[in-house]
Coordinates of C-alpha atoms in Angstrom, one line a residue:
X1 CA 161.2 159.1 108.2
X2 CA 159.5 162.4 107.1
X3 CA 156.0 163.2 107.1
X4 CA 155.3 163.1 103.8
X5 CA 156.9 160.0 103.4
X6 CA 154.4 158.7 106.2
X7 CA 151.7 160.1 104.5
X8 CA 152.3 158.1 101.4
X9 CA 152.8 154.9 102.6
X10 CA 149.3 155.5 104.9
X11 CA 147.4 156.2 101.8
X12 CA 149.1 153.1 99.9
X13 CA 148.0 151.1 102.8
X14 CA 144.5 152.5 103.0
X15 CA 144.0 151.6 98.8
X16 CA 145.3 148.2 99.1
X17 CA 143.3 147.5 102.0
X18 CA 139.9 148.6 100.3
X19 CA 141.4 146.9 96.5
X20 CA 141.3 143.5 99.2
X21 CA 138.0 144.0 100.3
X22 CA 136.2 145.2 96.6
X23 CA 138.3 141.9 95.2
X24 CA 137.0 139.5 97.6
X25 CA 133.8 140.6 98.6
X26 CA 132.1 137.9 96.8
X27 CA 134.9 135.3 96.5
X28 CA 133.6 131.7 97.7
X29 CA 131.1 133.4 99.0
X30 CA 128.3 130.3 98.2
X31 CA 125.7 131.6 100.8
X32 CA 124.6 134.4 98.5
X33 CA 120.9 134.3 97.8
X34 CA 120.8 137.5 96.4
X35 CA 120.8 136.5 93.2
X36 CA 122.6 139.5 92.3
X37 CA 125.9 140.6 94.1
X38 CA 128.8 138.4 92.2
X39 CA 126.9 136.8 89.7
X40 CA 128.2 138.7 86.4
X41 CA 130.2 138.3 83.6
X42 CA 133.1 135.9 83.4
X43 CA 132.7 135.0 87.6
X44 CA 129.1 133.7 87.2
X45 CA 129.4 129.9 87.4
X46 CA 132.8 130.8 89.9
X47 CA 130.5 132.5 92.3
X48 CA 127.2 130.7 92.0
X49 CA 125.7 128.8 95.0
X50 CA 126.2 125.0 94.5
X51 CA 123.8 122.7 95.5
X52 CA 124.5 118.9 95.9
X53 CA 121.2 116.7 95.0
X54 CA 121.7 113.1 96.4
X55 CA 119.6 110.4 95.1
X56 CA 119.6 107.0 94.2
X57 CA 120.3 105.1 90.6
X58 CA 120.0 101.5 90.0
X59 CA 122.9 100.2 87.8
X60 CA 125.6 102.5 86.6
X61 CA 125.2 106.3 86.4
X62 CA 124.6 107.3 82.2
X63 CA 128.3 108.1 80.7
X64 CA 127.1 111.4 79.8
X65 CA 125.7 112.7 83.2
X66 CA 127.8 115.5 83.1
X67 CA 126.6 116.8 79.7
X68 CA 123.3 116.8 81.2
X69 CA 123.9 118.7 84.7
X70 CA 126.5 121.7 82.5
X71 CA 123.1 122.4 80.6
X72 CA 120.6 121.8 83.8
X73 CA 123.2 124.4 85.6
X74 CA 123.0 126.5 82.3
X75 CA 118.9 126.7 83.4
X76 CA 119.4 127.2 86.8
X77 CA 122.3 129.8 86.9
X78 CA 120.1 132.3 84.7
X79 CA 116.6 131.6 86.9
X80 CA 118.1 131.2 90.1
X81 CA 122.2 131.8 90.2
X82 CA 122.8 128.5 91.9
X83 CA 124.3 125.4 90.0
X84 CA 123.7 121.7 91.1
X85 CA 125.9 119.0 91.5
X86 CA 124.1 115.1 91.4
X87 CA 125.5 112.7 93.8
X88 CA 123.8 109.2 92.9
X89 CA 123.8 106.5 95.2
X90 CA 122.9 103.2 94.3
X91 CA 119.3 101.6 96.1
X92 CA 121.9 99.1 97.5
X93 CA 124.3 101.4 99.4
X94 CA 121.7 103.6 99.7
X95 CA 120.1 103.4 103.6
X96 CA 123.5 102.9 105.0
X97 CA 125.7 105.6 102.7
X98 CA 122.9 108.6 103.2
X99 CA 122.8 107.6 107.3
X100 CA 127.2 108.6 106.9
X101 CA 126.7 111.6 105.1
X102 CA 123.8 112.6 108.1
X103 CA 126.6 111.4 110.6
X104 CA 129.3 113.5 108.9
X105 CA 127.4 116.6 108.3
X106 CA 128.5 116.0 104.6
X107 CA 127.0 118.6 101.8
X108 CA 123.7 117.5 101.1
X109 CA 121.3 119.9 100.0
X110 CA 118.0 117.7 98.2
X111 CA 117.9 114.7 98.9
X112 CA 115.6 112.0 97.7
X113 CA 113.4 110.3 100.2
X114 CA 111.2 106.8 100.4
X115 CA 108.3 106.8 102.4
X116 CA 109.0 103.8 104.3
X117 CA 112.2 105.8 106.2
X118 CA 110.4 109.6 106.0
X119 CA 109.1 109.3 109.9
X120 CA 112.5 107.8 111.1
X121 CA 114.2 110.6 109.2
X122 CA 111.6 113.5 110.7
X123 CA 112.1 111.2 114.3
X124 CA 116.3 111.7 113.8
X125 CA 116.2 115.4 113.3
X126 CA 117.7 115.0 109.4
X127 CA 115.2 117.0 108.0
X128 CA 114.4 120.5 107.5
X129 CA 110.8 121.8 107.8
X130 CA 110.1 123.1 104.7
X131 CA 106.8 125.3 105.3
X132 CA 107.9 128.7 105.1
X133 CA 110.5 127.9 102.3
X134 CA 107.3 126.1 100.5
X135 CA 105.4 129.4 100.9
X136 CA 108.4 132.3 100.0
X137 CA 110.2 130.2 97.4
X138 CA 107.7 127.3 96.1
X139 CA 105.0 128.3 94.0
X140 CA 105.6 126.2 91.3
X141 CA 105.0 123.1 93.7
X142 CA 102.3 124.3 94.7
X143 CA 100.7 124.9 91.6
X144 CA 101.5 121.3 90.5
X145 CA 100.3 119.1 93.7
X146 CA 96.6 119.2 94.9
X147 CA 96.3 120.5 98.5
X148 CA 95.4 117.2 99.9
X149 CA 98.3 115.7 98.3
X150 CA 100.7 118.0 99.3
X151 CA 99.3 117.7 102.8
X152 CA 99.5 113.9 102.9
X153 CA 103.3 114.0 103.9
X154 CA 103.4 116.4 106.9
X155 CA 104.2 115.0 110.1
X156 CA 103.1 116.9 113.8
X157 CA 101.8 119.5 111.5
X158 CA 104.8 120.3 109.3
X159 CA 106.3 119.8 106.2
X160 CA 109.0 117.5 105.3
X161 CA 109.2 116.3 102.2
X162 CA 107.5 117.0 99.1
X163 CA 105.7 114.5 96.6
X164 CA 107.0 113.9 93.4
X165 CA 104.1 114.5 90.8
X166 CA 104.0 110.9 89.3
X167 CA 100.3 108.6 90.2
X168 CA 99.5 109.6 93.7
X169 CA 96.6 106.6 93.3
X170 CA 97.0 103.1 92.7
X171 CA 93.6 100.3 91.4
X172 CA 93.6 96.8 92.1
X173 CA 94.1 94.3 89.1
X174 CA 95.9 91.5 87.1
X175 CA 97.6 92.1 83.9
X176 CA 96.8 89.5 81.3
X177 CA 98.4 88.5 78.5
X178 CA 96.2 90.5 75.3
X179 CA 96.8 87.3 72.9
X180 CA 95.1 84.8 75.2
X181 CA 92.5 87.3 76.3
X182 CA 91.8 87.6 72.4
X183 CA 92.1 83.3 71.8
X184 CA 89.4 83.0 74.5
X185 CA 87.4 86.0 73.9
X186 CA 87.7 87.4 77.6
X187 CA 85.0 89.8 78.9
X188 CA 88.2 92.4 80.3
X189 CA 85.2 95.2 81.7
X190 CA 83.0 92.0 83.8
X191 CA 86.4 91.1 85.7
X192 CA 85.3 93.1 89.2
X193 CA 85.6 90.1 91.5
X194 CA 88.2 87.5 92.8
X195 CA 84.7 85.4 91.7
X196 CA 85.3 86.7 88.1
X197 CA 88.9 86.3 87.8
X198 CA 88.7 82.6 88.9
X199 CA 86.4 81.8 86.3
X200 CA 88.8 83.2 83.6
X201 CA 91.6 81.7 85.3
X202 CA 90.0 77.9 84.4
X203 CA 89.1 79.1 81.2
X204 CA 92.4 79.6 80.5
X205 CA 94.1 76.3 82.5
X206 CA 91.6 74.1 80.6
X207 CA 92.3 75.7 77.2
X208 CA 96.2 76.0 77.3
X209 CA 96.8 72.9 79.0
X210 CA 98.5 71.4 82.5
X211 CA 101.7 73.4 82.3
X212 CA 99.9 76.2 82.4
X213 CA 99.4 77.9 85.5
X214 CA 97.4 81.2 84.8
X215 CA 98.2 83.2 87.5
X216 CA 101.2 84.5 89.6
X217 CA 102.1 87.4 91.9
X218 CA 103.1 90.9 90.6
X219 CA 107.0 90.7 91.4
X220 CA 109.0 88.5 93.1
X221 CA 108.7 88.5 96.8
X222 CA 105.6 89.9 96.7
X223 CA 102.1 88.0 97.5
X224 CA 98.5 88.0 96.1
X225 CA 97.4 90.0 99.2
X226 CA 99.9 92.7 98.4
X227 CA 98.1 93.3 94.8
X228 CA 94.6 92.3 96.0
X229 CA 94.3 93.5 98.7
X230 CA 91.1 95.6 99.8
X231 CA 92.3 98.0 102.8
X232 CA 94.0 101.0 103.5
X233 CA 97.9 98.9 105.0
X234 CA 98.5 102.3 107.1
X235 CA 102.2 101.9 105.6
X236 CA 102.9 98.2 107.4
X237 CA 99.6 96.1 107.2
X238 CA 100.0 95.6 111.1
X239 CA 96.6 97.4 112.1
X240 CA 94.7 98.2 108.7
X241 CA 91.8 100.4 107.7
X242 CA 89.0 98.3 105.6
X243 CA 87.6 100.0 102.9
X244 CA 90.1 102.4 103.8
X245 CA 87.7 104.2 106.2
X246 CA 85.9 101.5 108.5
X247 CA 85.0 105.0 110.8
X248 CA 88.8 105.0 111.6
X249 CA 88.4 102.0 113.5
X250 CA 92.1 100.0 113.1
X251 CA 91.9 96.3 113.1
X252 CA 94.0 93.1 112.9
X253 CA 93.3 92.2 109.7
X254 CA 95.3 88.5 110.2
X255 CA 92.0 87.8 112.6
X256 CA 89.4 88.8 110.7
X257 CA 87.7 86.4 108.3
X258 CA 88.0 88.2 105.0
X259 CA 91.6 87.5 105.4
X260 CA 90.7 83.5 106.1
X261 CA 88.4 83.6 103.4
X262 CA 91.0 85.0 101.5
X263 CA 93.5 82.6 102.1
X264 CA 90.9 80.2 101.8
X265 CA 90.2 81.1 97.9
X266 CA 93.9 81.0 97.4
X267 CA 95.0 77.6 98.4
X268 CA 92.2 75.9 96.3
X269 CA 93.4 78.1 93.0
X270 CA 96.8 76.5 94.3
X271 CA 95.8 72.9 94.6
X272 CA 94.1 73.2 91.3
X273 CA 96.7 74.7 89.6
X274 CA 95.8 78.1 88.8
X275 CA 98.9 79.4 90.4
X276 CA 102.5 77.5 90.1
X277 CA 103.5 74.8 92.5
X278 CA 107.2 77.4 93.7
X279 CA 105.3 80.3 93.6
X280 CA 106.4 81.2 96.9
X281 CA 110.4 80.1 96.5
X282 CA 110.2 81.2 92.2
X283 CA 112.6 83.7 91.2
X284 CA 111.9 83.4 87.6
X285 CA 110.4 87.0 86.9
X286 CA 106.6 87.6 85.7
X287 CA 107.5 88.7 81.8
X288 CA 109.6 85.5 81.6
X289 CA 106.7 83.4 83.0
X290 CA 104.5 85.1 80.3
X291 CA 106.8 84.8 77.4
X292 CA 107.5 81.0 78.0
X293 CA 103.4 81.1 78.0
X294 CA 103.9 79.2 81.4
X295 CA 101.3 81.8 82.9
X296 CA 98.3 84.0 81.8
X297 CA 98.8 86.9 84.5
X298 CA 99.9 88.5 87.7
X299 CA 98.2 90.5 89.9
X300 CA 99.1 94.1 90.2
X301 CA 98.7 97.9 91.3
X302 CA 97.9 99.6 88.3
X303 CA 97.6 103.1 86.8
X304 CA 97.3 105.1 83.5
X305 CA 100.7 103.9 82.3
X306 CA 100.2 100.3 83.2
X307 CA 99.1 99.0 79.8
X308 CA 102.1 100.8 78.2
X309 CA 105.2 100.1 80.9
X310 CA 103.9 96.4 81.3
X311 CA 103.7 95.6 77.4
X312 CA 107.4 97.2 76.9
X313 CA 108.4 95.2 80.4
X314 CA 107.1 91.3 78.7
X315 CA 107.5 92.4 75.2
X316 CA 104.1 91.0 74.3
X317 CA 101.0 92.7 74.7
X318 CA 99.4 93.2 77.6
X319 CA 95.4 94.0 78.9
X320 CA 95.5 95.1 82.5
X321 CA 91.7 94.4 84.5
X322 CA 90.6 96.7 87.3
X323 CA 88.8 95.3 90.3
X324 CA 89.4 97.9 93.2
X325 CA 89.3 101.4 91.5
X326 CA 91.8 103.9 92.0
X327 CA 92.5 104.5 96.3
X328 CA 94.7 107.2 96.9
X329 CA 96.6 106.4 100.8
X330 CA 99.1 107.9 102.5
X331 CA 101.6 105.1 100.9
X332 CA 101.3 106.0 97.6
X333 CA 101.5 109.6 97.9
X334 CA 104.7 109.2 100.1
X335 CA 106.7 106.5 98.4
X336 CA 108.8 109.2 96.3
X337 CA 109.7 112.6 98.0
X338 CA 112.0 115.1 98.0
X339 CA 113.5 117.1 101.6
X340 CA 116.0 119.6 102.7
X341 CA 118.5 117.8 104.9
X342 CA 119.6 119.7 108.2
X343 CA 123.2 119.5 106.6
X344 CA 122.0 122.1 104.1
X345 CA 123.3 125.5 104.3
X346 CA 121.4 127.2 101.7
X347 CA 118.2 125.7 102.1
X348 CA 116.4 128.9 100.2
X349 CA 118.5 128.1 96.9
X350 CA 117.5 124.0 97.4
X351 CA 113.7 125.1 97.7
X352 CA 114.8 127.3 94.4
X353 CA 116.0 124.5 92.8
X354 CA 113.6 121.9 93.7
X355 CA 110.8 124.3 92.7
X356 CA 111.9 124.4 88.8
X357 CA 112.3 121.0 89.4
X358 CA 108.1 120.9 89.6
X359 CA 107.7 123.7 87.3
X360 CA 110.1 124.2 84.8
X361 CA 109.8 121.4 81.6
X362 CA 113.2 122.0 80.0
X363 CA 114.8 120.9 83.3
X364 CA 113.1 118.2 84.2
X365 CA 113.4 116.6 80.5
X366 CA 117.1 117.5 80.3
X367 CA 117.3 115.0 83.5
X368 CA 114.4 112.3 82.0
X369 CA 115.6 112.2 78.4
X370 CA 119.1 114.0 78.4
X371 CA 119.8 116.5 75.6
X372 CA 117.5 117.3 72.5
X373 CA 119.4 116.2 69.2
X374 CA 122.1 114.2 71.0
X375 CA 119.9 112.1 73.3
X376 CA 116.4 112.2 71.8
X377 CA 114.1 113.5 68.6
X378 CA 110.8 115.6 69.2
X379 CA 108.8 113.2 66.3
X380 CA 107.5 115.3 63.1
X381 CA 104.8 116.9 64.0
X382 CA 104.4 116.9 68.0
X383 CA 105.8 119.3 71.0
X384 CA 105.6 116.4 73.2
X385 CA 106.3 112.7 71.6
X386 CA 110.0 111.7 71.3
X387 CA 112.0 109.0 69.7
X388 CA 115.8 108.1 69.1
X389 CA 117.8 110.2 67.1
X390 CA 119.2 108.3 63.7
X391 CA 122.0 106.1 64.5
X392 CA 120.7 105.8 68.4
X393 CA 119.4 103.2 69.9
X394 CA 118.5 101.7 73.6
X395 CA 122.4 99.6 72.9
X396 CA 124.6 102.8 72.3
X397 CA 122.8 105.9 73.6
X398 CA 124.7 108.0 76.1
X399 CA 122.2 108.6 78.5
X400 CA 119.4 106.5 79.6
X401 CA 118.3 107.5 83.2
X402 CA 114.7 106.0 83.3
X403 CA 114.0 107.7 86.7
X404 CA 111.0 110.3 85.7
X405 CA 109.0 109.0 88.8
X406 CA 111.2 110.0 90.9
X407 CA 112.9 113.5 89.6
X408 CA 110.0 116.0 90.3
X409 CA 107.4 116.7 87.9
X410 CA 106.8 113.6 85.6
X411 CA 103.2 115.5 84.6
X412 CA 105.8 117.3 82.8
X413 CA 107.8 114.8 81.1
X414 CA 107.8 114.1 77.2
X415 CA 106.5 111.2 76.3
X416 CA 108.8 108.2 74.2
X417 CA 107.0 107.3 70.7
X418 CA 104.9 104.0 71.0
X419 CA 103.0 105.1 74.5
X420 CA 99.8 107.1 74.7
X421 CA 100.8 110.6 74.0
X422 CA 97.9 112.0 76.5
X423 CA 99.4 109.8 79.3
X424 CA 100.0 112.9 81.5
X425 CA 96.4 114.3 80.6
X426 CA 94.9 111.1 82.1
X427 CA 97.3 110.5 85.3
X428 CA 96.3 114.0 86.1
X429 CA 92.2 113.0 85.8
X430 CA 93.4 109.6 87.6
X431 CA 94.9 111.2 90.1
X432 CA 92.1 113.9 90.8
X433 CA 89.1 111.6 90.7
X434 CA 91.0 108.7 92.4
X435 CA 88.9 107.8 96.3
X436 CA 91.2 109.0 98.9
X437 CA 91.5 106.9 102.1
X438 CA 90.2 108.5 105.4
X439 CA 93.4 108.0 106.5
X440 CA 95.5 110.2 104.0
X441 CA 97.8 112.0 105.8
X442 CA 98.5 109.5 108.7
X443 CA 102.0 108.3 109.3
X444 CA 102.8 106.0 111.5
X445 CA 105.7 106.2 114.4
X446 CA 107.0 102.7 115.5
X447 CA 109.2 104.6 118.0
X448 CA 107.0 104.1 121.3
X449 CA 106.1 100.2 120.4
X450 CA 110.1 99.3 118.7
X451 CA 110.9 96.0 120.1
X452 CA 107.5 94.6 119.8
X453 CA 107.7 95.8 116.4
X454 CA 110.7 93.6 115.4
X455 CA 109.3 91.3 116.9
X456 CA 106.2 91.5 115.0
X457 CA 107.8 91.9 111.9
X458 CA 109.8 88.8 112.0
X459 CA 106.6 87.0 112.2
X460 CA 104.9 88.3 109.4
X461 CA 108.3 87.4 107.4
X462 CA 108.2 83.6 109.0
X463 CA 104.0 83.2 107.1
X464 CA 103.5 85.7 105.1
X465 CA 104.3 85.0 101.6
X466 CA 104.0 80.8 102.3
X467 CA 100.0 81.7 103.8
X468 CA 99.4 84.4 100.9
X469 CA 100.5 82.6 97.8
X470 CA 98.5 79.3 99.2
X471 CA 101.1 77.6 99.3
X472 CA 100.5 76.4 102.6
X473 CA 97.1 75.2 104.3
X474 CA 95.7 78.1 106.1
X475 CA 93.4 75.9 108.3
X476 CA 96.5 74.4 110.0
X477 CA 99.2 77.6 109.6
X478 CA 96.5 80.2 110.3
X479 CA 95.9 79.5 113.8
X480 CA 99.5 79.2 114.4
X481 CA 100.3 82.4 113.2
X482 CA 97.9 84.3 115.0
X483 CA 98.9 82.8 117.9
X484 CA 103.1 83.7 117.6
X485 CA 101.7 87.6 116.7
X486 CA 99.7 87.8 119.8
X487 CA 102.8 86.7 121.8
X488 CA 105.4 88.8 119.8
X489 CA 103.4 92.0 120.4
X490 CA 100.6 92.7 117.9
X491 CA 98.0 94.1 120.1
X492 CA 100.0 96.3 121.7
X493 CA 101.0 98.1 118.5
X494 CA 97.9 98.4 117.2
X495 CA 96.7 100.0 120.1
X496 CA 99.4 102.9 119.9
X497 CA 98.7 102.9 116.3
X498 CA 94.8 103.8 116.9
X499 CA 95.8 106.4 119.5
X500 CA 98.3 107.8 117.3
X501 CA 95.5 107.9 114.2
X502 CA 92.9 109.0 116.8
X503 CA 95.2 112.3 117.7
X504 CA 96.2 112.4 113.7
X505 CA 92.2 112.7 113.3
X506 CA 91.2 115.2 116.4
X507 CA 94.0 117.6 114.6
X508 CA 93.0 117.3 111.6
X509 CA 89.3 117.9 112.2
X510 CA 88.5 114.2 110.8
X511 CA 85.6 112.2 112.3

């Protein structure tokens, strides 16, 4: 072979060689945070980073999901380059499907989290600490969430998860049926006692008759205590703050006697019919109790959109009455977050995404209320109150995800014609001028005290809801169920919870 035929084929191999490497510089390339390189033209969506956001739906997934992530990922490509991909998982499957995709190191890059698992997840090493990616890449969250709130869910000092904006605060009440409270011309403003709510409980059992029984609990499953309850539960109610500050001083509330003299008022509204004879085994739900006109009310947590979410729930109108005022704890902030699992490999682009998530209003509406024209109207006249387009209803529409709690900023979610159109106006004064326990902040790791834990817990299960709906005589259970607590392990956990809230404190500068 000659030399200039060597020559020629060298300097072919050379230009196909660098062709190669211009061609597929950028080519699958999804770790690209650039923003830039890649990200042009007809290749945009080809090369963008994809993120895969795992949370949970109850029921079926809306038929037209997909319409609504192509125009989310039409949002996010032009703000951040990245695209998204939803993976719902229903509350069911939930615990044990999200524990696999841990296991298997499957793509997950936001994922939804509950406040009741958020230490055990922080404990197994499936989250990400998220502080420097909050600082570089989330000033949209922090804009939205108050400092204090925002700081509620770090554990050993760091950042986890991140609040969704929703009601960071809860009161203590009973929501009453607005037609009865109208019949018998019900003070609503002078209910402020368990005192006060007896006597309108008789008003009402003598007025409506023997088979009516006024009062039942919030939800199924769940007990007077639960919605009345006066104390700051520390996530479990085994060790609780009173007053949700009591100088930080942790006690067994099951010993004390506000909680006999609780159970004490109970069982005689029980035995005189104030509250159903199966409350405790009923599975007949609250809005069918109060249609039937079988009871009067149920007690409750309550917030700004209580009136409004409990009168479209029963389909009758409905007065809710405060007696604790608004108590921000560490439960109520925590109960919906979102996190960065460890699995993530782009975990800049998910703290992208999950800021416009808290920041950006066409994104988180797309996911609320789907797409504007197809999905939902803006009503004459307003920027903010929406109703069905014509020929839509609740029976046929296409997308009906009802899960603004939980995706983000709700603050920023429109509101559907017939509720208060200043709803987000007032959560946002509810949630600032809401008392915040001592304890906010303070989580709680079972870890060191496990088995006595179970143990515990399988007590509480046994008595709980029999002692706290009266359907049982506390004089005789009560003792009982003291006693199986102390020998299952009670005292020993809430001594490693007071240490644990005592160092949670001393960091914190909290005395």
């Amino acid at each position: 072979m000659n030399k200039s035929l060597i020559k020629m084929l060298s300097l072919l191999l050379v230009c196909m060689i660098v062709l190669s490497a211009c061609g597929g510089n950028n080519s699958g390339n999804t770790n690209d945070t650039s923003g830039n390189g890649g990200n042009e033209g007809n290749d945009q969506n080809a090369d963008a980073v994809e993120l895969t956001v795992v949370l949970p739906v109850s029921g079926t997934v809306s038929k037209d999901m997909q319409l609504i992530e192509d125009e989310i990922n039409k949002i996010a490509m032009e703000k951040i380059q990245a695209k998204v991909k939803f993976l719902h998982i229903s509350f069911g499957d939930w615990e044990q499907q999200t524990n696999l995709m841990y296991a298997g190191n499957e793509k997950m890059d936001l994922i939804w989290i509950s406040g009741s698992s958020y230490t055990n997840n922080v404990a197994k090493g499936q989250l990400q600490a998220m502080d420097d990616l909050l600082a570089n890449h989330g000033q949209g969250i922090t804009s939205a969430i108050d400092e204090g709130y925002l700081n509620a869910t770090k554990v050993g000092g760091k950042t986890y998860a991140i609040p969704t904006v929703r009601d960071f605060a809860s009161s203590t009440g009973v929501n009453m049926n607005k037609a009865l409270v109208d019949k018998y011309n019900i003070d609503v403003n002078a209910i402020k006692s368990l005192d006060d709510l007896e006597k309108v409980l008789r008003t009402v059992k003598e007025g409506e008759g023997p088979e009516m029984y006024p009062l039942v609990p919030g939800a199924n499953g769940r007990t007077f205590l639960d919605d009345l309850g006066d104390f700051d539960t520390l996530s479990d109610s085994i060790g609780v703050l009173p007053n949700y500050d009591n100088d930080l001083k942790i006690v067994n509330y099951y010993e004390t006697p506000e909680f006999a003299n609780f159970l004490s008022k109970i069982r005689g509204w029980y035995l005189d019919g104030l509250i159903p004879k199966d409350v405790a085994t009923s599975q007949t739900s609250r809005a069918d109790l109060i249609k039937a006109n079988e009871t009067f009310a149920y007690s409750a947590k309550q917030n700004p959109m209580t009136k409004g979410s409990e009168t479209a729930l029963v389909g009758m109108e409905m007065e809710p009455a405060e007696i604790v005022p608004a108590v921000a704890t560490t439960g109520s902030v925590t109960g919906s977050m979102w996190a960065i699992p460890v699995n993530s490999t782009v975990p800049e682009k998910a703290m992208d995404f999950l800021n416009l998530m808290y920041s950006d209003k066409d994104i988180v509406n797309l996911y609320d209320w789907g797409i504007e024209g197809t999905h939902y109207v803006k009503v004459d006249g307003s920027e903010n109150v929406i109703t069905y387009p014509e020929g839509v209803d609740s029976a046929n529409i296409g997308y009906n995800m009802p899960l603004g709690w939980m995706f983000g900023n709700q603050l920023l979610s429109y509101v559907k014609q017939g509720n208060d159109p200043e709803i987000w106006t007032k959560m946002k004064e509810f949630n600032d001028s809401a008392n915040r326990s001592k304890a906010l902040g303070f989580l709680f790791d079972a870890t060191p005290v496990k088995t006595e834990y179970a143990a515990v817990t399988n007590v509480i299960t046994q008595y709980k809801i029999p002692l706290e709906t009266g359907s049982v005589d506390p004089e005789d259970v009560l003792p009982d169920f003291i006693s199986k607590l102390k020998s299952a392990g009670v005292d020993k956990i809430i001594a490693e919870k007071q240490k644990q809230l005592d160092e949670w404190a001393q960091a914190n500068g909290i005395k």
